[in-house]
Structures are given as structure tokens and as C-alpha cells.
Amino acid sequence: KNQVEQSPQSLIILEGKNCTLQCNYTVSPFSNLRWYKQDTGRGPVSLTIMTFSENTKSNGRYTATLDADTKQSSLHITASQLSDSASYICVVSRNNAGNMLTFGGGTRLMVKP
Amino acid sequence: DVKVTQSSRYLVKRTGEKVFLECVQDMDHENMFWYRQDPGLGLRLIYFSYDVKMKEKGDIPEGYSVSREKKERFSLILESASTNQTSMYLCASSHHGKLETQYFGPGTRLLVL
């Protein structure tokens, strides 16, 4: 079964600290993996995309990694800001399914001052 | 900037009512999608469309129908709303291609009483 599991479900950190969110997937055949950020009351916005051959991708203070052998990805947030408070969703695309996506349940991050 | 708009941010309906959710995108995207998002379950695909007048069932189409009469507009219809259809509904659009990003609207929070 094609699944995407994320951990932790929720996380609280202090402003300025770093954190790492995890994503494990069983989606096959794999095409690409994205991390989306979803602010409360808004739709998700794409942060990064990685294909099979890429193992790291950065977008400002966000750095995503991908290990296609172990089917794991992580999203590292450096020097967190209050505006980073959001849900972060790991999304995997199958190689034989056009633009069909499998979504993880998300990690809800709260950054406190 | 890509813009995906949804007709309502919040909607309250009664059981048995017919409900229309409208989505419009302004980027000439071929693909459009309807998802529902429930706590702990992630986003689940209801229906999608690759072209005008074309529709395909997603993972949870039961109780829903869709209409795509124009390229920029994709409507989700609840023929007879039920309480288990209380949810956040998200519309997305993208160009064809596995590496194309899906852009999401702000969502419609539907409450069925």
C-alpha cells in the first residue's frame, strides 16, 4: 500500500532553535518528494521538491534531505522564526500516476517566543 | 503569481442539501484537483480533471461529483450533504507533468449540520 508517514505529529520549539521533521514512505514506484508548508486556515505551499537522484535541497532556512534507498526524507529548519509555525506536509508522487500525490498526515510545528 | 481561488472560506449547510464548491485558477493549468483534509488523515483526493469536460475518480469519490465546463473552473458537488462530509475542502491546479507543482487554494471549511 502506498503510504507516507510523518513524525512527530506535533512539535513545540523556542524561537531561534533548529528542528528536524521526518518522513517515511512506501510509495512505489517513486517519482519525487515534496515538502509543503500549510499555515493555519490556508492551502499548502510547496517548499522543496527532490527527485530520485537528489539527496538534498535547500530553500532559505529550510533544508530537505532524501534517502531513496531507505525511503526516508527529513526537513531541517534552521534558526526558527515565529512565522515557521505551521503544518509541514510530506508528499510523494508515483512514477506511473501522472501528477497524483500521496500525502503524509503532517507535522504541526509551533515556534514559541 | 499563481492564484487559485475558492468561492467560500466557510460554509454551513444542513443534511440533505445540495452543496456547490467552486474553484477558479488563473494560470491556464490543465490539471485541477479536489481534496478533503481531515485531522490525522492528511489530504485525500476526491476527484481530478486533466482537461475540460474530463473527470477521474480519486481515492474517495463516494458522495461527490464534479464538473469542469471551462478550463479555469472546477466545481465540486455534494448531491445530498451528510454530516460525515464536514471537512476542509482544498482545490489545487497544476500543469501536466510529474514535476509540476500543485498550487492550492485557501480551502473551504464546510460544516454539515
XYZ file of N, CA and C in Angstrom:
678
model
N 0.843 -1.191 0.000
C 0.000 0.000 0.000
C 0.880 1.242 0.000
N 0.514 2.217 -0.822
C 1.295 3.446 -0.882
C 0.956 4.347 0.296
N 1.953 4.574 1.156
C 1.721 5.384 2.344
C 2.870 6.336 2.590
N 2.554 7.439 3.296
C 3.548 8.397 3.740
C 3.283 8.659 5.225
N 4.296 8.375 6.041
C 4.162 8.550 7.483
C 5.099 9.647 7.950
N 4.599 10.551 8.789
C 5.417 11.651 9.279
C 5.525 11.604 10.800
N 6.671 12.078 11.274
C 6.859 12.188 12.717
C 7.745 13.393 13.025
N 7.570 13.995 14.194
C 6.465 13.751 15.116
C 5.160 14.335 14.579
N 4.069 14.030 15.240
C 2.789 14.621 14.831
C 2.750 16.100 15.154
N 3.359 16.466 16.275
C 3.420 17.875 16.656
C 4.720 18.141 17.390
N 5.126 19.398 17.355
C 6.417 19.779 17.896
C 6.352 21.234 18.346
N 6.896 21.495 19.529
C 6.973 22.868 20.032
C 8.442 23.180 20.274
N 8.918 24.275 19.705
C 10.314 24.682 19.909
C 10.364 26.175 20.203
N 11.489 26.610 20.753
C 11.677 28.032 21.029
C 12.243 28.735 19.804
N 11.842 29.947 19.653
C 12.335 30.775 18.553
C 13.864 30.774 18.538
N 14.413 30.607 17.338
C 15.867 30.602 17.197
C 16.470 29.208 17.191
N 15.731 28.219 17.685
C 16.240 26.842 17.720
C 16.045 26.163 16.368
N 16.797 25.084 16.155
C 16.657 24.268 14.949
C 15.733 23.092 15.232
N 15.182 22.530 14.186
C 14.400 21.305 14.363
C 14.437 20.486 13.077
N 14.117 19.192 13.220
C 14.097 18.279 12.073
C 12.816 17.471 12.088
N 12.134 17.465 10.960
C 10.908 16.702 10.792
C 11.197 15.493 9.904
N 10.549 14.373 10.190
C 10.839 13.130 9.498
C 9.679 12.676 8.627
N 10.022 11.986 7.550
C 9.020 11.441 6.629
C 9.510 10.091 6.131
N 8.706 9.042 6.299
C 8.994 7.716 5.742
C 7.890 7.372 4.755
N 8.266 6.763 3.654
C 7.248 6.465 2.643
C 7.425 5.058 2.102
N 6.313 4.518 1.620
C 6.341 3.210 0.969
C 5.831 3.305 -0.462
N 5.676 4.538 -0.957
C 5.143 4.781 -2.291
C 6.098 4.221 -3.339
N 5.542 3.492 -4.285
C 6.353 2.885 -5.329
C 5.541 2.757 -6.600
N 6.140 2.936 -7.760
C 7.491 3.439 -7.991
C 7.589 4.928 -7.714
N 8.725 5.318 -7.167
C 8.913 6.683 -6.693
C 9.242 7.615 -7.846
N 8.652 8.808 -7.831
C 8.991 9.836 -8.807
C 9.681 11.015 -8.133
N 9.006 11.645 -7.196
C 9.606 12.768 -6.497
C 8.935 12.967 -5.148
N 9.611 13.733 -4.289
C 9.104 14.004 -2.944
C 9.131 15.508 -2.717
N 8.040 16.014 -2.174
C 7.938 17.437 -1.867
C 7.633 17.635 -0.393
N 8.071 18.770 0.102
C 7.617 19.253 1.399
C 6.761 20.497 1.144
N 5.584 20.490 1.771
C 4.687 21.637 1.706
C 4.566 22.246 3.099
N 4.364 23.562 3.130
C 4.063 24.267 4.378
C 2.612 24.747 4.304
N 1.862 24.468 5.364
C 0.473 24.907 5.398
C 0.226 25.755 6.636
N 0.049 27.043 6.433
C -0.322 27.928 7.529
C -1.784 27.678 7.897
N -2.120 27.962 9.137
C -3.478 27.734 9.627
C -4.476 28.499 8.761
N -5.500 27.793 8.291
C -6.541 28.431 7.505
C -6.166 28.712 6.067
N -5.068 28.176 5.615
C -4.622 28.404 4.233
C -4.317 27.077 3.548
N -4.182 27.141 2.230
C -3.793 25.950 1.488
C -2.302 25.718 1.575
N -1.845 24.480 1.319
C -0.406 24.167 1.368
C 0.367 24.897 0.276
N 1.622 25.235 0.590
C 2.519 25.894 -0.358
C 3.786 25.071 -0.462
N 4.228 24.798 -1.689
C 5.402 23.951 -1.901
C 6.672 24.644 -1.426
N 7.504 23.891 -0.663
C 8.802 24.400 -0.187
C 9.947 23.855 -1.034
N 9.972 22.530 -1.205
C 11.062 21.887 -1.936
C 10.527 20.713 -2.727
N 11.263 20.326 -3.754
C 10.977 19.099 -4.489
C 12.295 18.385 -4.750
N 12.307 17.065 -4.558
C 13.509 16.278 -4.825
C 13.135 15.059 -5.649
N 13.912 14.795 -6.682
C 13.748 13.588 -7.473
C 14.658 12.493 -6.938
N 14.610 11.344 -7.562
C 15.340 10.165 -7.082
C 16.828 10.432 -6.947
N 17.374 11.226 -7.844
C 18.831 11.413 -7.883
C 19.321 12.526 -6.955
N 18.394 13.247 -6.333
C 18.798 14.353 -5.465
C 18.719 13.911 -4.016
N 19.715 14.256 -3.209
C 19.621 13.870 -1.799
C 19.562 15.061 -0.857
N 19.630 16.264 -1.374
C 19.444 17.430 -0.532
C 18.990 18.616 -1.378
N 18.136 19.438 -0.778
C 17.639 20.627 -1.470
C 17.320 21.682 -0.424
N 17.782 22.888 -0.654
C 17.569 23.970 0.317
C 16.679 25.059 -0.247
N 15.954 25.687 0.645
C 15.111 26.835 0.314
C 15.186 27.773 1.520
N 16.169 28.658 1.489
C 16.364 29.550 2.632
C 16.776 28.777 3.866
N 16.011 28.928 4.942
C 16.339 28.226 6.194
C 15.806 26.794 6.208
N 15.174 26.372 5.149
C 14.651 25.006 5.057
C 15.601 24.155 4.213
N 15.990 22.990 4.750
C 16.812 22.049 4.002
C 16.163 20.682 4.067
N 15.859 20.139 2.906
C 15.266 18.807 2.835
C 16.319 17.811 2.395
N 16.253 16.603 2.950
C 17.139 15.517 2.525
C 16.298 14.340 2.081
N 16.871 13.531 1.235
C 16.174 12.348 0.733
C 17.142 11.177 0.659
N 16.749 10.053 1.244
C 17.474 8.801 1.090
C 16.525 7.838 0.391
N 16.691 7.700 -0.919
C 15.761 6.886 -1.691
C 15.937 5.389 -1.411
N 17.093 4.999 -0.874
C 17.312 3.586 -0.546
C 16.478 3.170 0.667
N 16.496 4.017 1.693
C 15.733 3.704 2.899
C 14.335 4.306 2.861
N 14.042 5.075 1.816
C 12.732 5.708 1.645
C 12.412 6.633 2.814
N 13.378 7.482 3.099
C 13.204 8.434 4.183
C 13.581 9.836 3.704
N 12.879 10.814 4.263
C 13.206 12.209 3.997
C 13.120 12.973 5.299
N 13.842 14.073 5.356
C 13.755 14.942 6.522
C 13.699 16.387 6.061
N 13.100 17.217 6.889
C 13.078 18.654 6.649
C 13.689 19.321 7.871
N 14.800 20.012 7.661
C 15.502 20.678 8.748
C 15.232 22.177 8.661
N 14.815 22.739 9.768
C 14.558 24.185 9.826
C 15.609 24.801 10.732
N 16.317 25.758 10.214
C 17.408 26.400 10.948
C 16.952 27.748 11.500
N 17.390 28.045 12.718
C 17.116 29.349 13.338
C 15.635 29.713 13.199
N 14.799 28.910 13.802
C 13.351 29.023 13.610
C 12.834 30.427 13.958
N 11.767 30.802 13.256
C 11.086 32.066 13.483
C 9.621 31.797 13.816
N 8.990 32.781 14.416
C 7.582 32.605 14.783
C 6.730 32.278 13.557
N 7.115 32.810 12.412
C 6.351 32.580 11.177
C 6.513 31.159 10.639
N 7.418 30.394 11.241
C 7.554 28.990 10.835
C 6.454 28.125 11.441
N 5.710 28.660 12.374
C 4.600 27.910 12.979
C 3.593 27.561 11.897
N 3.421 26.262 11.670
C 2.576 25.799 10.564
C 2.558 24.279 10.597
N 1.803 23.687 9.692
C 1.900 22.248 9.462
C 2.800 22.011 8.263
N 3.646 20.999 8.370
C 4.567 20.665 7.284
C 4.188 19.279 6.773
N 3.918 19.215 5.491
C 3.366 18.011 4.891
C 4.350 17.432 3.890
N 4.634 16.157 4.038
C 5.495 15.421 3.111
C 4.595 14.788 2.049
N 4.952 14.947 0.791
C 4.102 14.498 -0.305
C 4.951 13.737 -1.322
N 4.516 12.547 -1.678
C 5.274 11.716 -2.609
C 4.457 11.467 -3.874
N 5.125 11.587 -5.011
C 4.492 11.361 -6.303
C 4.946 10.013 -6.863
N 3.990 9.254 -7.420
C 4.317 7.956 -8.006
C 4.718 8.138 -9.460
N 5.609 7.307 -9.917
C 6.168 7.468 -11.246
C 5.228 7.055 -12.360
N 4.186 6.322 -12.010
C 3.277 5.851 -13.055
C 1.886 6.440 -12.904
N 1.789 7.559 -12.222
C 0.464 8.074 -11.868
C 0.309 9.544 -12.207
N 0.950 9.973 -13.304
C 0.788 11.361 -13.693
C 1.175 12.299 -12.583
N 0.294 13.175 -12.210
C 0.580 14.119 -11.149
C -0.175 13.762 -9.881
N -0.402 12.454 -9.650
C -1.108 12.008 -8.470
C -0.147 11.966 -7.292
N -0.629 12.459 -6.172
C 0.209 12.596 -4.991
C -0.328 11.783 -3.819
N 0.592 11.322 -2.973
C 0.229 10.689 -1.709
C 0.739 11.586 -0.587
N -0.160 11.996 0.298
C 0.159 12.972 1.325
C 0.385 12.311 2.680
N 1.371 12.801 3.413
C 1.508 12.426 4.805
C 0.512 13.198 5.658
N 0.391 12.802 6.914
C -0.561 13.456 7.799
C -0.098 14.803 8.316
N 1.194 15.097 8.110
C 1.710 16.400 8.516
C 2.296 16.406 9.916
N 3.217 17.345 10.136
C 3.748 17.643 11.465
C 3.352 19.076 11.782
N 2.696 19.238 12.925
C 2.272 20.578 13.326
C 3.378 21.185 14.194
N 4.012 22.240 13.689
C 5.118 22.889 14.393
C 4.640 24.199 15.009
N 4.967 24.377 16.283
C 4.695 25.647 16.943
C 6.011 26.225 17.438
N 6.305 27.441 17.029
C 7.511 28.132 17.471
C 7.095 29.187 18.494
N 7.656 29.066 19.689
C 7.271 29.989 20.781
C 8.376 31.012 21.016
N 7.963 32.236 21.376
C 8.992 33.272 21.628
C 9.754 32.998 22.915
N 2.099 35.636 -10.192
C 1.864 34.612 -9.183
C 0.650 33.772 -9.537
N 0.760 32.485 -9.242
C -0.369 31.594 -9.445
C -1.452 31.929 -8.438
N -2.688 31.940 -8.920
C -3.763 32.201 -7.994
C -4.854 31.160 -8.183
N -5.180 30.487 -7.070
C -6.287 29.550 -7.045
C -7.268 30.070 -6.015
N -8.479 30.346 -6.426
C -9.468 30.892 -5.510
C -10.623 29.917 -5.337
N -11.188 29.942 -4.149
C -12.343 29.107 -3.855
C -13.481 30.022 -3.424
N -14.685 29.623 -3.792
C -15.827 30.538 -3.689
C -16.164 30.934 -2.261
N -15.934 30.036 -1.311
C -16.284 30.356 0.077
C -15.170 29.914 1.003
N -14.921 30.648 2.071
C -13.965 30.192 3.080
C -14.656 29.327 4.115
N -15.901 29.685 4.435
C -16.679 28.935 5.421
C -18.092 28.735 4.878
N -18.634 27.551 5.155
C -19.963 27.223 4.661
C -20.656 26.338 5.683
N -21.913 26.655 5.989
C -22.706 25.820 6.885
C -23.946 25.371 6.125
N -24.153 24.059 6.054
C -25.286 23.502 5.325
C -25.995 22.467 6.198
N -27.208 22.159 5.809
C -27.982 21.148 6.533
C -27.929 19.821 5.794
N -28.080 18.757 6.538
C -28.108 17.410 5.963
C -29.144 17.335 4.851
N -28.734 16.761 3.720
C -29.640 16.610 2.590
C -29.584 17.731 1.587
N -28.963 18.853 1.934
C -28.855 19.963 0.993
C -27.860 19.634 -0.109
N -28.056 20.261 -1.272
C -27.085 20.165 -2.357
C -26.093 21.301 -2.179
N -24.814 20.953 -2.262
C -23.760 21.928 -1.987
C -22.842 22.044 -3.202
N -22.538 23.278 -3.579
C -21.611 23.536 -4.680
C -20.385 24.251 -4.132
N -19.213 23.697 -4.415
C -17.959 24.366 -4.092
C -17.265 24.690 -5.407
N -16.919 25.984 -5.557
C -16.325 26.427 -6.817
C -14.838 26.717 -6.638
N -14.084 26.420 -7.684
C -12.641 26.693 -7.688
C -12.270 27.294 -9.034
N -11.485 28.355 -8.987
C -11.033 29.015 -10.220
C -9.537 29.237 -10.140
N -8.833 28.926 -11.250
C -7.396 29.200 -11.318
C -7.115 30.063 -12.539
N -6.070 30.902 -12.397
C -5.810 31.886 -13.446
C -4.504 31.638 -14.187
N -3.962 30.415 -14.103
C -2.661 30.134 -14.718
C -2.749 29.178 -15.906
N -3.937 28.996 -16.448
C -4.104 28.153 -17.625
C -3.623 26.712 -17.368
N -3.791 26.252 -16.132
C -3.387 24.887 -15.780
C -4.338 23.868 -16.378
N -3.754 22.767 -16.856
C -4.575 21.708 -17.421
C -5.243 20.867 -16.335
N -4.493 20.617 -15.244
C -4.968 19.729 -14.188
C -5.637 20.510 -13.066
N -6.729 19.974 -12.568
C -7.351 20.523 -11.362
C -7.790 19.383 -10.467
N -7.757 19.640 -9.163
C -7.956 18.584 -8.169
C -8.866 19.096 -7.046
N -9.643 18.173 -6.472
C -10.360 18.442 -5.237
C -9.921 17.437 -4.186
N -9.527 17.971 -3.008
C -9.126 17.161 -1.871
C -10.014 17.518 -0.684
N -10.073 16.579 0.258
C -10.567 16.935 1.574
C -9.479 16.651 2.590
N -9.454 17.474 3.629
C -8.412 17.355 4.640
C -9.072 17.207 5.997
N -8.771 16.108 6.679
C -9.319 15.822 7.989
C -8.175 15.563 8.959
N -8.340 15.959 10.206
C -7.255 15.794 11.197
C -6.778 14.340 11.256
N -5.457 14.174 11.188
C -4.867 12.842 11.307
C -4.921 12.005 10.048
N -5.645 12.459 9.028
C -5.781 11.656 7.801
C -5.040 12.257 6.622
N -4.556 13.461 6.745
C -3.891 14.092 5.608
C -4.873 14.469 4.521
N -4.369 14.901 3.404
C -5.211 15.244 2.267
C -5.558 13.984 1.483
N -6.814 13.855 1.138
C -7.271 12.716 0.336
C -7.951 13.236 -0.932
N -7.604 12.607 -2.036
C -8.079 13.071 -3.334
C -9.495 12.579 -3.594
N -10.384 13.511 -3.931
C -11.779 13.165 -4.203
C -11.966 12.920 -5.701
N -11.648 13.929 -6.504
C -11.750 13.860 -7.959
C -10.652 14.727 -8.551
N -10.306 14.434 -9.793
C -9.408 15.316 -10.515
C -9.800 15.381 -11.983
N -9.220 16.342 -12.661
C -9.560 16.558 -14.065
C -8.305 16.939 -14.829
N -8.062 16.272 -15.960
C -6.901 16.573 -16.803
C -7.238 17.524 -17.944
N -8.531 17.765 -18.133
C -8.893 18.619 -19.268
C -10.355 19.006 -19.121
N -10.770 19.949 -19.922
C -12.162 20.376 -19.893
C -13.079 19.192 -20.162
N -14.161 19.129 -19.411
C -15.179 18.083 -19.512
C -14.647 16.687 -19.189
N -13.487 16.614 -18.673
C -12.889 15.324 -18.311
C -12.791 15.224 -16.803
N -13.110 14.051 -16.241
C -13.002 13.878 -14.801
C -12.615 12.440 -14.501
N -11.891 12.296 -13.410
C -11.465 10.978 -12.959
C -11.676 10.869 -11.460
N -12.081 9.699 -10.995
C -12.265 9.492 -9.565
C -10.910 9.420 -8.872
N -10.893 9.992 -7.680
C -9.720 9.875 -6.835
C -9.896 8.724 -5.861
N -9.397 8.903 -4.651
C -9.426 7.826 -3.665
C -10.763 7.734 -2.923
N -11.485 8.848 -2.812
C -12.733 8.846 -2.013
C -13.842 9.599 -2.754
N -14.298 9.118 -3.907
C -15.287 9.874 -4.685
C -16.738 9.721 -4.222
N -16.990 8.755 -3.351
C -18.383 8.460 -2.984
C -19.044 9.664 -2.330
N -20.236 9.991 -2.820
C -20.996 11.106 -2.265
C -20.689 12.443 -2.910
N -19.770 12.430 -3.896
C -19.357 13.663 -4.568
C -19.466 13.502 -6.084
N -19.633 14.627 -6.763
C -19.484 14.676 -8.206
C -18.773 15.980 -8.552
N -18.313 16.096 -9.793
C -17.572 17.284 -10.204
C -18.028 17.710 -11.589
N -17.658 18.940 -11.908
C -17.967 19.493 -13.224
C -16.834 20.392 -13.657
N -16.399 20.206 -14.915
C -15.383 21.102 -15.476
C -15.813 21.494 -16.889
N -16.586 22.544 -16.945
C -17.103 23.051 -18.221
C -16.119 24.014 -18.874
N -15.296 24.672 -18.055
C -14.278 25.575 -18.576
C -12.938 25.220 -17.957
N -11.869 25.525 -18.673
C -10.549 25.120 -18.226
C -10.193 25.705 -16.870
N -10.612 26.918 -16.593
C -10.191 27.586 -15.373
C -11.066 27.256 -14.167
N -12.158 26.528 -14.355
C -13.114 26.348 -13.274
C -13.410 24.864 -13.034
N -13.364 24.477 -11.773
C -13.607 23.077 -11.398
C -14.534 23.094 -10.188
N -15.698 22.494 -10.334
C -16.708 22.542 -9.278
C -16.852 21.189 -8.601
N -16.996 21.220 -7.302
C -17.270 20.010 -6.520
C -18.707 20.084 -6.028
N -19.447 18.999 -6.210
C -20.868 18.984 -5.875
C -21.138 17.881 -4.865
N -21.793 18.249 -3.782
C -22.293 17.276 -2.831
C -23.789 17.179 -3.088
N -24.236 16.099 -3.692
C -25.623 15.978 -4.128
C -26.595 16.031 -2.955
N -26.229 15.403 -1.850
C -27.064 15.378 -0.651
C -26.125 15.331 0.544
N -25.829 16.509 1.081
C -24.791 16.606 2.107
C -25.113 15.752 3.329
N -24.064 15.150 3.876
C -24.211 14.369 5.108
C -23.195 14.871 6.124
N -23.450 14.551 7.386
C -22.583 15.079 8.455
C -21.146 14.590 8.306
N -20.945 13.395 7.729
C -19.569 12.909 7.578
C -18.821 13.598 6.440
N -19.470 14.537 5.788
C -18.797 15.351 4.782
C -18.350 16.700 5.356
N -18.536 16.877 6.637
C -17.961 18.034 7.326
C -16.446 17.917 7.256
N -15.799 18.922 6.670
C -14.363 18.813 6.436
C -13.838 20.126 5.858
N -12.522 20.165 5.668
C -11.872 21.230 4.914
C -11.685 20.715 3.494
N -12.158 21.505 2.527
C -12.030 21.115 1.126
C -11.018 22.031 0.442
N -10.036 21.398 -0.199
C -8.976 22.139 -0.864
C -8.972 21.832 -2.354
N -8.892 22.886 -3.138
C -8.764 22.762 -4.587
C -7.313 23.026 -4.952
N -6.821 22.348 -5.985
C -5.458 22.588 -6.463
C -5.432 22.522 -7.978
N -4.395 23.118 -8.553
C -4.240 23.038 -10.009
C -2.761 22.937 -10.344
N -2.474 22.408 -11.537
C -1.090 22.283 -11.985
C -1.076 22.095 -13.493
N 0.113 22.306 -14.067
C 0.314 21.904 -15.457
C 0.494 20.388 -15.500
N 0.439 19.809 -16.698
C 0.765 18.402 -16.861
C 2.231 18.184 -16.506
N 2.560 16.973 -16.079
C 3.965 16.646 -15.812
C 4.192 16.282 -14.370
N 5.010 15.255 -14.146
C 5.207 14.717 -12.801
C 5.939 15.700 -11.898
N 6.732 16.591 -12.470
C 7.496 17.519 -11.641
C 6.801 18.858 -11.475
N 5.594 18.969 -12.001
C 4.873 20.231 -11.877
C 4.270 20.354 -10.490
N 4.399 21.520 -9.912
C 3.871 21.785 -8.577
C 2.368 21.953 -8.621
N 1.697 21.385 -7.624
C 0.277 21.661 -7.455
C 0.140 22.903 -6.586
N -0.663 23.841 -7.032
C -0.916 25.071 -6.291
C -2.305 24.990 -5.680
N -2.361 25.292 -4.398
C -3.597 25.106 -3.658
C -4.338 26.419 -3.429
N -5.656 26.301 -3.383
C -6.477 27.407 -2.940
C -6.477 27.486 -1.421
N -7.171 28.485 -0.854
C -7.155 28.692 0.596
C -8.022 27.706 1.374
N -8.866 26.970 0.671
C -9.702 25.990 1.351
C -11.088 26.519 1.688
N -12.034 25.602 1.748
C -13.389 25.900 2.212
C -13.686 24.973 3.378
N -13.992 25.580 4.509
C -14.344 24.765 5.671
C -15.857 24.586 5.676
N -16.289 23.347 5.451
C -17.715 23.026 5.351
C -18.189 22.323 6.613
N -19.268 22.835 7.170
C -19.921 22.206 8.319
C -21.312 21.769 7.883
N -21.595 20.476 8.027
C -22.920 19.954 7.689
C -23.627 19.577 8.988
N -24.742 20.245 9.228
C -25.478 20.020 10.480
C -26.584 18.987 10.319
